[in-house]
PDB file of C-alpha atoms and ligand atoms in Angstrom:
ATOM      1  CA  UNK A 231     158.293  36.568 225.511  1.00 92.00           C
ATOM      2  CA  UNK A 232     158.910  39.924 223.920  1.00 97.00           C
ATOM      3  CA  UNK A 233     162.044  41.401 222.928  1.00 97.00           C
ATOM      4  CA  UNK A 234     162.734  45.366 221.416  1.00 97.00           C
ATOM      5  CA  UNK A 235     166.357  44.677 219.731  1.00 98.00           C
ATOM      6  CA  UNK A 236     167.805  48.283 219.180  1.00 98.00           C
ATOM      7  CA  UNK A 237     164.888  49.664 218.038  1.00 98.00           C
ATOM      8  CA  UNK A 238     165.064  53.242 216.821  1.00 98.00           C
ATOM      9  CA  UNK A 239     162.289  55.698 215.240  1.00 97.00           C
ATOM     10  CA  UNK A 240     162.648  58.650 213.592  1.00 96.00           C
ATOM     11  CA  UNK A 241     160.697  61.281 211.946  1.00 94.00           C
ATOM     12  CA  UNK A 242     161.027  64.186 209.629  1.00 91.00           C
ATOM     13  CA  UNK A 243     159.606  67.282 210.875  1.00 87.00           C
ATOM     14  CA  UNK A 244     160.141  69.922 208.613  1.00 86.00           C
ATOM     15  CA  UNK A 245     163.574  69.959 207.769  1.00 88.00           C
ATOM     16  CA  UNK A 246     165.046  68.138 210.602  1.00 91.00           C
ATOM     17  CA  UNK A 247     164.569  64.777 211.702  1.00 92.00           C
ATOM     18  CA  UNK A 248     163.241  64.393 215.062  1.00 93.00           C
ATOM     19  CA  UNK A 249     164.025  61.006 217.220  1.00 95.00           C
ATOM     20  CA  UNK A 250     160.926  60.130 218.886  1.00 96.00           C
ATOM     21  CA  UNK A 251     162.485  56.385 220.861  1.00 97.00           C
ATOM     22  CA  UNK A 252     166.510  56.004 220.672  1.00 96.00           C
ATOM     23  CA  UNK A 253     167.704  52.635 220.562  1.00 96.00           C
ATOM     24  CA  UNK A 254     165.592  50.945 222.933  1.00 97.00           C
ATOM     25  CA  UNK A 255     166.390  47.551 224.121  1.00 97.00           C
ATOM     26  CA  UNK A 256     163.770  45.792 226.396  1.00 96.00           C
ATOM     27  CA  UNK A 257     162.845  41.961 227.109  1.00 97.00           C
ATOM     28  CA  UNK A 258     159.604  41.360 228.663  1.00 97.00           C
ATOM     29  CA  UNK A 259     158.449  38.180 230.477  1.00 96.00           C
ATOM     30  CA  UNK A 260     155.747  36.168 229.836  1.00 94.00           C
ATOM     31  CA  UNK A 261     152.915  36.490 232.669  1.00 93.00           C
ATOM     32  CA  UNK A 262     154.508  39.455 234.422  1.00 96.00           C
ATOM     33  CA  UNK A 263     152.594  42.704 234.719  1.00 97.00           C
ATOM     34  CA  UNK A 264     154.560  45.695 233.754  1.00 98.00           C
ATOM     35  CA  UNK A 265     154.300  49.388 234.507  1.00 97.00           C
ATOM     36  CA  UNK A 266     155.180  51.679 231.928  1.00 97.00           C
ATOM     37  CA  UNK A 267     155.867  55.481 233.586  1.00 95.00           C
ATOM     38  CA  UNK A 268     157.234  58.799 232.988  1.00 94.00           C
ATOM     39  CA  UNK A 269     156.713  62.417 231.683  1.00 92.00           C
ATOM     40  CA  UNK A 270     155.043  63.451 229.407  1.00 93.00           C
ATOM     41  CA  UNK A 271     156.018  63.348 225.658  1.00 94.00           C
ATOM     42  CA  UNK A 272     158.428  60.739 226.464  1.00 96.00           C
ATOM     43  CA  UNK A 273     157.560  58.129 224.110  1.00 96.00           C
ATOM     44  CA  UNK A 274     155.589  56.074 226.200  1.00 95.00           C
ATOM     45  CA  UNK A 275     152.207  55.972 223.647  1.00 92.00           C
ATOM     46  CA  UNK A 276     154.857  55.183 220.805  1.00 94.00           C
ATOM     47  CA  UNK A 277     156.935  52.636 222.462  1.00 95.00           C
ATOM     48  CA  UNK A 278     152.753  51.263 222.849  1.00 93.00           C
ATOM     49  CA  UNK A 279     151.875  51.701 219.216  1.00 92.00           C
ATOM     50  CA  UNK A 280     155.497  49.897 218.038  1.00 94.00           C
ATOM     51  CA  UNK A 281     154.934  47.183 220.080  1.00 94.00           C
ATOM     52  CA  UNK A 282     151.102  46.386 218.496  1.00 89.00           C
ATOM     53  CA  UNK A 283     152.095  47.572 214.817  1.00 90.00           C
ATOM     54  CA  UNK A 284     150.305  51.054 214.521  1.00 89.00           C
ATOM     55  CA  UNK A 285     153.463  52.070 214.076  1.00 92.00           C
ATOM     56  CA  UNK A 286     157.003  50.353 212.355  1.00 94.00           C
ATOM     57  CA  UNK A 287     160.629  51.252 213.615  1.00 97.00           C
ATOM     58  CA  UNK A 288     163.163  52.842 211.693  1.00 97.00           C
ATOM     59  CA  UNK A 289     165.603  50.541 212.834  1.00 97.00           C
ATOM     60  CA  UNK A 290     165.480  47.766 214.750  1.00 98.00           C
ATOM     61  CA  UNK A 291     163.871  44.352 215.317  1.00 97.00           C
ATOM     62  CA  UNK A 292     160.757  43.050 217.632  1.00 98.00           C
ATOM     63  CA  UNK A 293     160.441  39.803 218.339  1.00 98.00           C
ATOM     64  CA  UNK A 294     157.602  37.820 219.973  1.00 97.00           C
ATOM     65  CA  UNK A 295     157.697  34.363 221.390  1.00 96.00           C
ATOM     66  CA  UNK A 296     160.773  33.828 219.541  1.00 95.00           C
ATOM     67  CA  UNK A 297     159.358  34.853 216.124  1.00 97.00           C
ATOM     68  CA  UNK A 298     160.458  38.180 214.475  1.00 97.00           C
ATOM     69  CA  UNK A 299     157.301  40.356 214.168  1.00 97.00           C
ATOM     70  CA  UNK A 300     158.610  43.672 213.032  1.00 97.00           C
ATOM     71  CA  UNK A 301     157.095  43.752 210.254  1.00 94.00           C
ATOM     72  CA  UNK A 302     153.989  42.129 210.960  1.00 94.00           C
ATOM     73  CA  UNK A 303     150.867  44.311 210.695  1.00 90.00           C
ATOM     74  CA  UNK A 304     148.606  45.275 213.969  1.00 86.00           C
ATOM     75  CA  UNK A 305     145.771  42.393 212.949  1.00 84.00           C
ATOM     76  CA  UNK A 306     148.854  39.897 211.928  1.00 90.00           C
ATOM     77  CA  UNK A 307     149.896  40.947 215.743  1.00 91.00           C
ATOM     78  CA  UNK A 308     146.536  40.487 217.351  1.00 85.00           C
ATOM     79  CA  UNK A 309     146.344  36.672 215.958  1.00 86.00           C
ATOM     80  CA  UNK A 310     149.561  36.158 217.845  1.00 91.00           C
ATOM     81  CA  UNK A 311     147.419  36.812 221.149  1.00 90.00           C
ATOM     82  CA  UNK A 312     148.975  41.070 221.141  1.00 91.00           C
ATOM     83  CA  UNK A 313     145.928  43.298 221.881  1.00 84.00           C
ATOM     84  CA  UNK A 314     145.759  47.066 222.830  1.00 77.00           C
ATOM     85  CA  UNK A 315     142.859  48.853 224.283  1.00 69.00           C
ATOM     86  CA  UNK A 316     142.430  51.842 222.353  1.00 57.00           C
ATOM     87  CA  UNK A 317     141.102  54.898 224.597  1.00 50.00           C
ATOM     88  CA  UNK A 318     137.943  54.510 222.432  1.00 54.00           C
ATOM     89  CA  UNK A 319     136.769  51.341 220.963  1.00 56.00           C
ATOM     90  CA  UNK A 320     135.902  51.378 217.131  1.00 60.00           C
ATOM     91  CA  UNK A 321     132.452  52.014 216.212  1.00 63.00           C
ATOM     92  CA  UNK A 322     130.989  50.914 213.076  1.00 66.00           C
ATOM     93  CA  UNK A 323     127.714  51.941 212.246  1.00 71.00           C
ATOM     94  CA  UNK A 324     124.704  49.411 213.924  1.00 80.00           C
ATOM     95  CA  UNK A 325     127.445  47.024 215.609  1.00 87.00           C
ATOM     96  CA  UNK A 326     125.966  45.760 218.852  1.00 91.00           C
ATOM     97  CA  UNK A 327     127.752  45.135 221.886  1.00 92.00           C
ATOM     98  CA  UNK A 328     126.689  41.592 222.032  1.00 90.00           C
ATOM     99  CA  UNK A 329     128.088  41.569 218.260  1.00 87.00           C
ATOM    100  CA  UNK A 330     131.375  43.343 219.247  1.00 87.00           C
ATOM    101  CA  UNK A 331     131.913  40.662 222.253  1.00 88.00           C
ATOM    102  CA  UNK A 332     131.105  37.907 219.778  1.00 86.00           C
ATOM    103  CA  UNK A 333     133.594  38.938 217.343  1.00 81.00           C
ATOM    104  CA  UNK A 334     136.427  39.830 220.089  1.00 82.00           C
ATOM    105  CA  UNK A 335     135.939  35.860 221.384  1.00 81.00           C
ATOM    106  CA  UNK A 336     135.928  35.283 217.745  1.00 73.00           C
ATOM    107  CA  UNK A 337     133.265  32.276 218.892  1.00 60.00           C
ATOM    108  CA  UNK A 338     129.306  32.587 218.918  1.00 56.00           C
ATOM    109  CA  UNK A 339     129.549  32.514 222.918  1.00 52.00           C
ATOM    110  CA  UNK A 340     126.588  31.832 224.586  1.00 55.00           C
ATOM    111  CA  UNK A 341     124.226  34.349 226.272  1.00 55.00           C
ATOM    112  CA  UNK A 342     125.842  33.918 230.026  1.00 57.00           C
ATOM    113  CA  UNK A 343     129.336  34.198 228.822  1.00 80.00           C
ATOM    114  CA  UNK A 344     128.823  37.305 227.270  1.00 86.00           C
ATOM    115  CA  UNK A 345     126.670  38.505 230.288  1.00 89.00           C
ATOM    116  CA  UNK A 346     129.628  37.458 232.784  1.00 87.00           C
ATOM    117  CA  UNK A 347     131.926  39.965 230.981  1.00 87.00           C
ATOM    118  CA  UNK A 348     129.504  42.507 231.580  1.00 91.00           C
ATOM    119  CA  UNK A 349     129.215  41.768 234.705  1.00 88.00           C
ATOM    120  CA  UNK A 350     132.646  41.530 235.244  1.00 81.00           C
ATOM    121  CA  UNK A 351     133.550  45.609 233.874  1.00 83.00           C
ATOM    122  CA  UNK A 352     130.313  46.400 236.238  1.00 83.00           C
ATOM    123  CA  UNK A 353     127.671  46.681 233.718  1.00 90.00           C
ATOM    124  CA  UNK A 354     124.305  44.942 233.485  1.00 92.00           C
ATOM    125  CA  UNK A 355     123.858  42.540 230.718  1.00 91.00           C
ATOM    126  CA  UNK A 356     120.261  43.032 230.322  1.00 92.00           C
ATOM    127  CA  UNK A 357     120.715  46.768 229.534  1.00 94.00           C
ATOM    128  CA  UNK A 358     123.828  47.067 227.781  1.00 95.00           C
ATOM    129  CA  UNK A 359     124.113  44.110 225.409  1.00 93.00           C
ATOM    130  CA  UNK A 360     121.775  45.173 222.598  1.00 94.00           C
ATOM    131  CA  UNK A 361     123.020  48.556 222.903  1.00 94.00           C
ATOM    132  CA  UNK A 362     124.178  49.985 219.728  1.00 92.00           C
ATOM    133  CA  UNK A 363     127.940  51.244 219.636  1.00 89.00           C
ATOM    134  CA  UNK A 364     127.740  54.797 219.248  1.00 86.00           C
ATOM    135  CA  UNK A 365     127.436  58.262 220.743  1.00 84.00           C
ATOM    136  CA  UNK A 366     124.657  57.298 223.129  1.00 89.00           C
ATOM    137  CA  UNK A 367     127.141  55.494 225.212  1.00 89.00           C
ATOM    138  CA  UNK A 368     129.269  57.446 227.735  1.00 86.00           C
ATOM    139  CA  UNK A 369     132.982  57.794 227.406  1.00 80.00           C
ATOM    140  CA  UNK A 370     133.039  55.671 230.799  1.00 81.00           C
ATOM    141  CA  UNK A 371     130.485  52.840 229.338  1.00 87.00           C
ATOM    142  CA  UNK A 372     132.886  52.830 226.625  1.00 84.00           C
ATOM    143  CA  UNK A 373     135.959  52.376 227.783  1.00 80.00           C
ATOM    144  CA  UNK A 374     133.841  49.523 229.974  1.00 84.00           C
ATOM    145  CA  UNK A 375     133.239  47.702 227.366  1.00 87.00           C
ATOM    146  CA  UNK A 376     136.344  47.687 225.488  1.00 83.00           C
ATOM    147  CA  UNK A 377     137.879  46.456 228.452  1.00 82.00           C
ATOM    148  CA  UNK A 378     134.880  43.719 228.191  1.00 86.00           C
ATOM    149  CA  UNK A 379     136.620  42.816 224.706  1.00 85.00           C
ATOM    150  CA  UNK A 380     139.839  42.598 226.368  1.00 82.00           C
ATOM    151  CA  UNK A 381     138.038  39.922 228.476  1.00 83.00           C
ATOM    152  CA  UNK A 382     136.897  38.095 226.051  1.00 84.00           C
ATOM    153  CA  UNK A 383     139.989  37.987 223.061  1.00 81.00           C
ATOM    154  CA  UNK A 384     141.749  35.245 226.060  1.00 79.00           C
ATOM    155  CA  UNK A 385     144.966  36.817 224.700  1.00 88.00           C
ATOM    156  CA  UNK A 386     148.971  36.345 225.635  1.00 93.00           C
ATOM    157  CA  UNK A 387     149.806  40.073 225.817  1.00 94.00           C
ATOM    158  CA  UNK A 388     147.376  42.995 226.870  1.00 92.00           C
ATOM    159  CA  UNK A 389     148.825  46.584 226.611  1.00 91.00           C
ATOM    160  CA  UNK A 390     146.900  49.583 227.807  1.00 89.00           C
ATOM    161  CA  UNK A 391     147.410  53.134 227.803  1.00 87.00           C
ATOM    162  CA  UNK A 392     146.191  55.291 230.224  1.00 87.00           C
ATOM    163  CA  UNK A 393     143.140  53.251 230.867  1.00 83.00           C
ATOM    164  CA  UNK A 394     142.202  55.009 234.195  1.00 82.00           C
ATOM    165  CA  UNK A 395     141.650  58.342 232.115  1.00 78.00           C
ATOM    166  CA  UNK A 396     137.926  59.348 232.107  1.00 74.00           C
ATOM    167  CA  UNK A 397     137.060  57.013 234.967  1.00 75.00           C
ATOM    168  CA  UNK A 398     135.114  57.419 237.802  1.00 80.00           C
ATOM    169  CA  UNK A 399     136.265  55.849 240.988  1.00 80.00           C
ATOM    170  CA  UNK A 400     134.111  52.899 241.137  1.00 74.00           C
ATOM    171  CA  UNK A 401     135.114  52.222 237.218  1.00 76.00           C
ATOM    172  CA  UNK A 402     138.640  52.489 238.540  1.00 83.00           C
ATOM    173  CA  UNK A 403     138.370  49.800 241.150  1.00 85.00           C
ATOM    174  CA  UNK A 404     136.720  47.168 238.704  1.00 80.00           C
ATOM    175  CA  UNK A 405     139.466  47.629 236.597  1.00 83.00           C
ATOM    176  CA  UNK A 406     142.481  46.902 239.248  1.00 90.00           C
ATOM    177  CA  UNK A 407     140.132  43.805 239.960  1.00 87.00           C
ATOM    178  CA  UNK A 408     139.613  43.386 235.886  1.00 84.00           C
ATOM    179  CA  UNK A 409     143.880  43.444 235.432  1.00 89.00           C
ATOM    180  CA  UNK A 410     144.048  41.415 238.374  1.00 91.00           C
ATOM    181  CA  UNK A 411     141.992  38.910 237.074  1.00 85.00           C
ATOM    182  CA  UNK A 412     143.623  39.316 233.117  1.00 87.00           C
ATOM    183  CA  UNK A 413     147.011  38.303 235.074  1.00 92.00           C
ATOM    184  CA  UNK A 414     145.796  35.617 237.418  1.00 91.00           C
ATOM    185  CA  UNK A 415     143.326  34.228 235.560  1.00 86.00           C
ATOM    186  CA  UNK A 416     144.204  34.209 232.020  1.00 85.00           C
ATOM    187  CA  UNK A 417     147.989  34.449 232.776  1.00 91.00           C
ATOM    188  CA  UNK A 418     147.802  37.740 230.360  1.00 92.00           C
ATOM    189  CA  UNK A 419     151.418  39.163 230.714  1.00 95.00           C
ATOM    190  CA  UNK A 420     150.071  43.095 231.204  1.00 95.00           C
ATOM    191  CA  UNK A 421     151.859  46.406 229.932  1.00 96.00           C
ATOM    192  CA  UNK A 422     150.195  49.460 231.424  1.00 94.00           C
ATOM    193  CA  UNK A 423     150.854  52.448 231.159  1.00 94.00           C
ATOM    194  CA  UNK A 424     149.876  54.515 233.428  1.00 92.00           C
ATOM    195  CA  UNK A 425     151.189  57.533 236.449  1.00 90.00           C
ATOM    196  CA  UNK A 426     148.505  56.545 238.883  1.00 91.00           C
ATOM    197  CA  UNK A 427     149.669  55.235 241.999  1.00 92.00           C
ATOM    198  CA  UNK A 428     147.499  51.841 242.327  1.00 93.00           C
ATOM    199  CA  UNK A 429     148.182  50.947 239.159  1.00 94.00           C
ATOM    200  CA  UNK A 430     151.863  51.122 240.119  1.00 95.00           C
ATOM    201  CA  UNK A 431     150.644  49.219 242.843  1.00 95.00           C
ATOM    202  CA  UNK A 432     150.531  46.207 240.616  1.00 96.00           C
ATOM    203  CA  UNK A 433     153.526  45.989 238.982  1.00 97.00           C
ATOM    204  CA  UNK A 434     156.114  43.561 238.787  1.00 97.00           C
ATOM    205  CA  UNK A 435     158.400  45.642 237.399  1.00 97.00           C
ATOM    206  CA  UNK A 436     158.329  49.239 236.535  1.00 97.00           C
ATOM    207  CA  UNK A 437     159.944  50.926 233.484  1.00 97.00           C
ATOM    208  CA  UNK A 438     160.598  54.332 233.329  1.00 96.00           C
ATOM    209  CA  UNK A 439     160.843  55.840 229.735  1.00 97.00           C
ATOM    210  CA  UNK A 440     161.676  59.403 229.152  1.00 96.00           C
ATOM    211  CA  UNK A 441     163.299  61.566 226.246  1.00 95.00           C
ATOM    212  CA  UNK A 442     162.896  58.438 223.851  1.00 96.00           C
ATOM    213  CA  UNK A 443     164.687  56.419 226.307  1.00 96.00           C
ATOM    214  CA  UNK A 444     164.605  53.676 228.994  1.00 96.00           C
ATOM    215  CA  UNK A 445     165.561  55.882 231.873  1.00 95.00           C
ATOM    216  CA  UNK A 446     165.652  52.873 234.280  1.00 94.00           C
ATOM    217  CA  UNK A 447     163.554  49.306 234.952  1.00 96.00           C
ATOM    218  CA  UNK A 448     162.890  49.272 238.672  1.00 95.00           C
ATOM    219  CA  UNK A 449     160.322  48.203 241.257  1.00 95.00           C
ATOM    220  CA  UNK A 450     157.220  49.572 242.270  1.00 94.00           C
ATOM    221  CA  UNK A 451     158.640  50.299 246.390  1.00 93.00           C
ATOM    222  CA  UNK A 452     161.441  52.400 244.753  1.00 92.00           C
ATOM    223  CA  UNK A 453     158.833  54.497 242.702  1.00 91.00           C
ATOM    224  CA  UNK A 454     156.320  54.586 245.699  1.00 88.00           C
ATOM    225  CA  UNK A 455     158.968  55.449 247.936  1.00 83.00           C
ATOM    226  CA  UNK A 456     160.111  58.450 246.515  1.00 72.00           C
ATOM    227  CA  UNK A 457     159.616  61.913 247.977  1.00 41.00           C
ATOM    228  CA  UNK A 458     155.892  62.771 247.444  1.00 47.00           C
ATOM    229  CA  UNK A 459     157.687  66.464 246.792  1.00 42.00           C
ATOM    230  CA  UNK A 460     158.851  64.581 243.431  1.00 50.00           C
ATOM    231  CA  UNK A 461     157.044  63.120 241.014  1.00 52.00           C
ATOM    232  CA  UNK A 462     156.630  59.399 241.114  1.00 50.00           C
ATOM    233  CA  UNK A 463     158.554  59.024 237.969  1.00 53.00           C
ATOM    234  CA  UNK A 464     161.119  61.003 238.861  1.00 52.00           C
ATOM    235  CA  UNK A 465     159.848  63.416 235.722  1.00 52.00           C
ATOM    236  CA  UNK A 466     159.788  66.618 237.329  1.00 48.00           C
ATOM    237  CA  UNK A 467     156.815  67.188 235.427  1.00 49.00           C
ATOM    238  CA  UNK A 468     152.869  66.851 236.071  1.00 45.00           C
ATOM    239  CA  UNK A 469     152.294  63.497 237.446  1.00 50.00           C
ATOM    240  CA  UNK A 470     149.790  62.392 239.907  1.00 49.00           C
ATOM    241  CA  UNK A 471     152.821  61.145 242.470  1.00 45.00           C
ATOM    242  CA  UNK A 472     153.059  65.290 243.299  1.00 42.00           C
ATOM    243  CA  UNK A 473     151.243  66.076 245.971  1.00 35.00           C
TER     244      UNK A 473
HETATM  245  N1  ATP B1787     154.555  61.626 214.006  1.00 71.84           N
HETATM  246  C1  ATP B1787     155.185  62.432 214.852  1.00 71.84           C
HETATM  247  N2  ATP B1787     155.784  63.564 214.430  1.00 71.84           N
HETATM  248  C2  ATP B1787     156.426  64.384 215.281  1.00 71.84           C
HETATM  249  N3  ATP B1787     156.539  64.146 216.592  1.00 71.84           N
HETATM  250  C3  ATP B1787     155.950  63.050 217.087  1.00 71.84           C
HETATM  251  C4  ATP B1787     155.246  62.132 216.249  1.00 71.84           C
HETATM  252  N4  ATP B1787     154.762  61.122 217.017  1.00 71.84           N
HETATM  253  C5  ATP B1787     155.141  61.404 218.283  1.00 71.84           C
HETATM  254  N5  ATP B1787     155.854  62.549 218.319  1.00 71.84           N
HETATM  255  C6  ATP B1787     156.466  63.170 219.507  1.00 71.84           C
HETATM  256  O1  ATP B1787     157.152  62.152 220.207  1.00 71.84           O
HETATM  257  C7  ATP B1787     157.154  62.412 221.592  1.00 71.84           C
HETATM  258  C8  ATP B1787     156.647  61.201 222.335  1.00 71.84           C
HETATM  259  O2  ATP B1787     155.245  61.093 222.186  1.00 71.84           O
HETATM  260  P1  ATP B1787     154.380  60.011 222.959  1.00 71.84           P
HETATM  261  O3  ATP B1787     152.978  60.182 222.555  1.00 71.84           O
HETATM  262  O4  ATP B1787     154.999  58.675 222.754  1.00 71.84           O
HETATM  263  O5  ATP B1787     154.605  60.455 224.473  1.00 71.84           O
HETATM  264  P2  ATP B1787     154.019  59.883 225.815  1.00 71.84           P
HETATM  265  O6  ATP B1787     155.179  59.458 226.668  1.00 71.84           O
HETATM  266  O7  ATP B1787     152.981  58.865 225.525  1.00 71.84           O
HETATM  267  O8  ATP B1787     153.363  61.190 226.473  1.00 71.84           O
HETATM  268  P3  ATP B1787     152.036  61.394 227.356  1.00 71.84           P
HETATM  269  O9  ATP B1787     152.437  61.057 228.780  1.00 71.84           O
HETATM  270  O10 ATP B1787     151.758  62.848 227.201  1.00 71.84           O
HETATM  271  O11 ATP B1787     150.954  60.529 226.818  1.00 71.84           O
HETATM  272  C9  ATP B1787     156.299  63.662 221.777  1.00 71.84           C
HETATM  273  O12 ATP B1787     157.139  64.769 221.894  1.00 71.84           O
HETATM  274  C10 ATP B1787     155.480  63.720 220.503  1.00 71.84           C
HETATM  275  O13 ATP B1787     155.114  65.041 220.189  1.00 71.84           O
HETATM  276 MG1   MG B1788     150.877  58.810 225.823  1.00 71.84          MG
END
């Protein structure tokens, strides 16, 4: 369903051009979930922001479904079913959560669906869903309820970074069940990535990207399975897999 084709980026920094990913090539499935690991400053966020359109390659071609989309824009991306959970969800001024729901379904849903996806990221509907979006939420009751608009934008291809960061535990297990749901459900093919163990848990298929490059595509029993002396990712680095 997705396909990087050579797909280089560079930058200039300073005087000197820096590359940031090195000729990936990478085909993704449709309804697969996919775990996206390895140390930090490898190019995991970029690979993330190339594939939704924050970002455009310096060389290269990305194709989606069979259609060429590397130059399409991230809200051109999004209406080919491509979302991304940003580690904060936009605010604008007076935007209500029932609002922000409404506008991620892109329908007028009814009360009780909207409710349901509260329910569903563990928050309840009577006191969240004329909430204003702003500072008066928590980071946690945030990131809840972006992954509420996740829910709710029924798309082909969900990508998140780092989404267990500023959890708490019981946040952390709705989500598993919130992914689990996204891939069984919806048939959402998932890219997460992520170092933390249970996330690995869920993968189909694990990619390991480090120094701008695919270091290998494996399964999750050969990352799990690896000396807990190492790192899970085999990044000699800091990475929840060292205990
Ligand atoms: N615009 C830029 N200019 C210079 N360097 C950049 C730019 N964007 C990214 N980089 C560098 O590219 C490398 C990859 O960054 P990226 O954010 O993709 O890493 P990551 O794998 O997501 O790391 P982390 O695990 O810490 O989130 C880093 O060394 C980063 O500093
Ligand atoms: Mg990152």
């Amino acid at each position: 369903m997705l396909e990087f084709q050579n797909v280089t980026l560079k930058v200039q920094e300073n005087t000197e051009e820096k590359v940031i990913l090195s000729d990936i090539n990478l085909e993704l499935q449709s309804n697969k979930i996919y775990v996206i690991t390895g140390p930090n400053g490898g190019g995991k966020t970029t690979l993330s922001k190339l594939l939704m359109g924050i970002r455009q390659p310096t060389s290269g071609k990305i194709v989606f479904d069979g259609q060429d989309i590397t130059n399409l824009n991230i809200t051109e991306r999004a209406k080919l079913g491509i979302g991304y959970a940003f580690q904060q969800p936009p605010r604008f001024k007076g935007l209500k959560v029932r609002e922000l729901l409404e506008l991620a379904a892109k329908t007028d849903n009814n009360e009780v669906d909207l409710c349901k996806l509260l329910l569903d990221v563990g928050l309840c509907p009577q006191d969240y869903i004329d909430r204003e979006i702003n500072n008066s939420l928590s980071g946690g009751e945030l990131k809840r309820i972006e992954i509420a608009t996740i829910l709710a934008r029924k798309l082909k291809l969900a990508l998140f970074d780092e989404p267990e960061a500023g959890i708490d535990l019981w946040s952390f297990q709705k989500l598993i069940e919130t992914f689990k749901k996204l891939h069984e459900d919806q048939k959402v093919t998932l890219v997460i990535i992520s170092h933390q163990e249970r996330i690995i848990e869920l993968a189909d298929e694990v990619i390991v990207v480090g120094d701008g490059h695919i270091v290998k595509r494996t399964t999750k029993e050969d990352i799990l399975t690896q000396v807990t002396s190492d790192s899970a990712c085999g990044c000699n680095a800091v990475c929840d897999r060292r205990r």
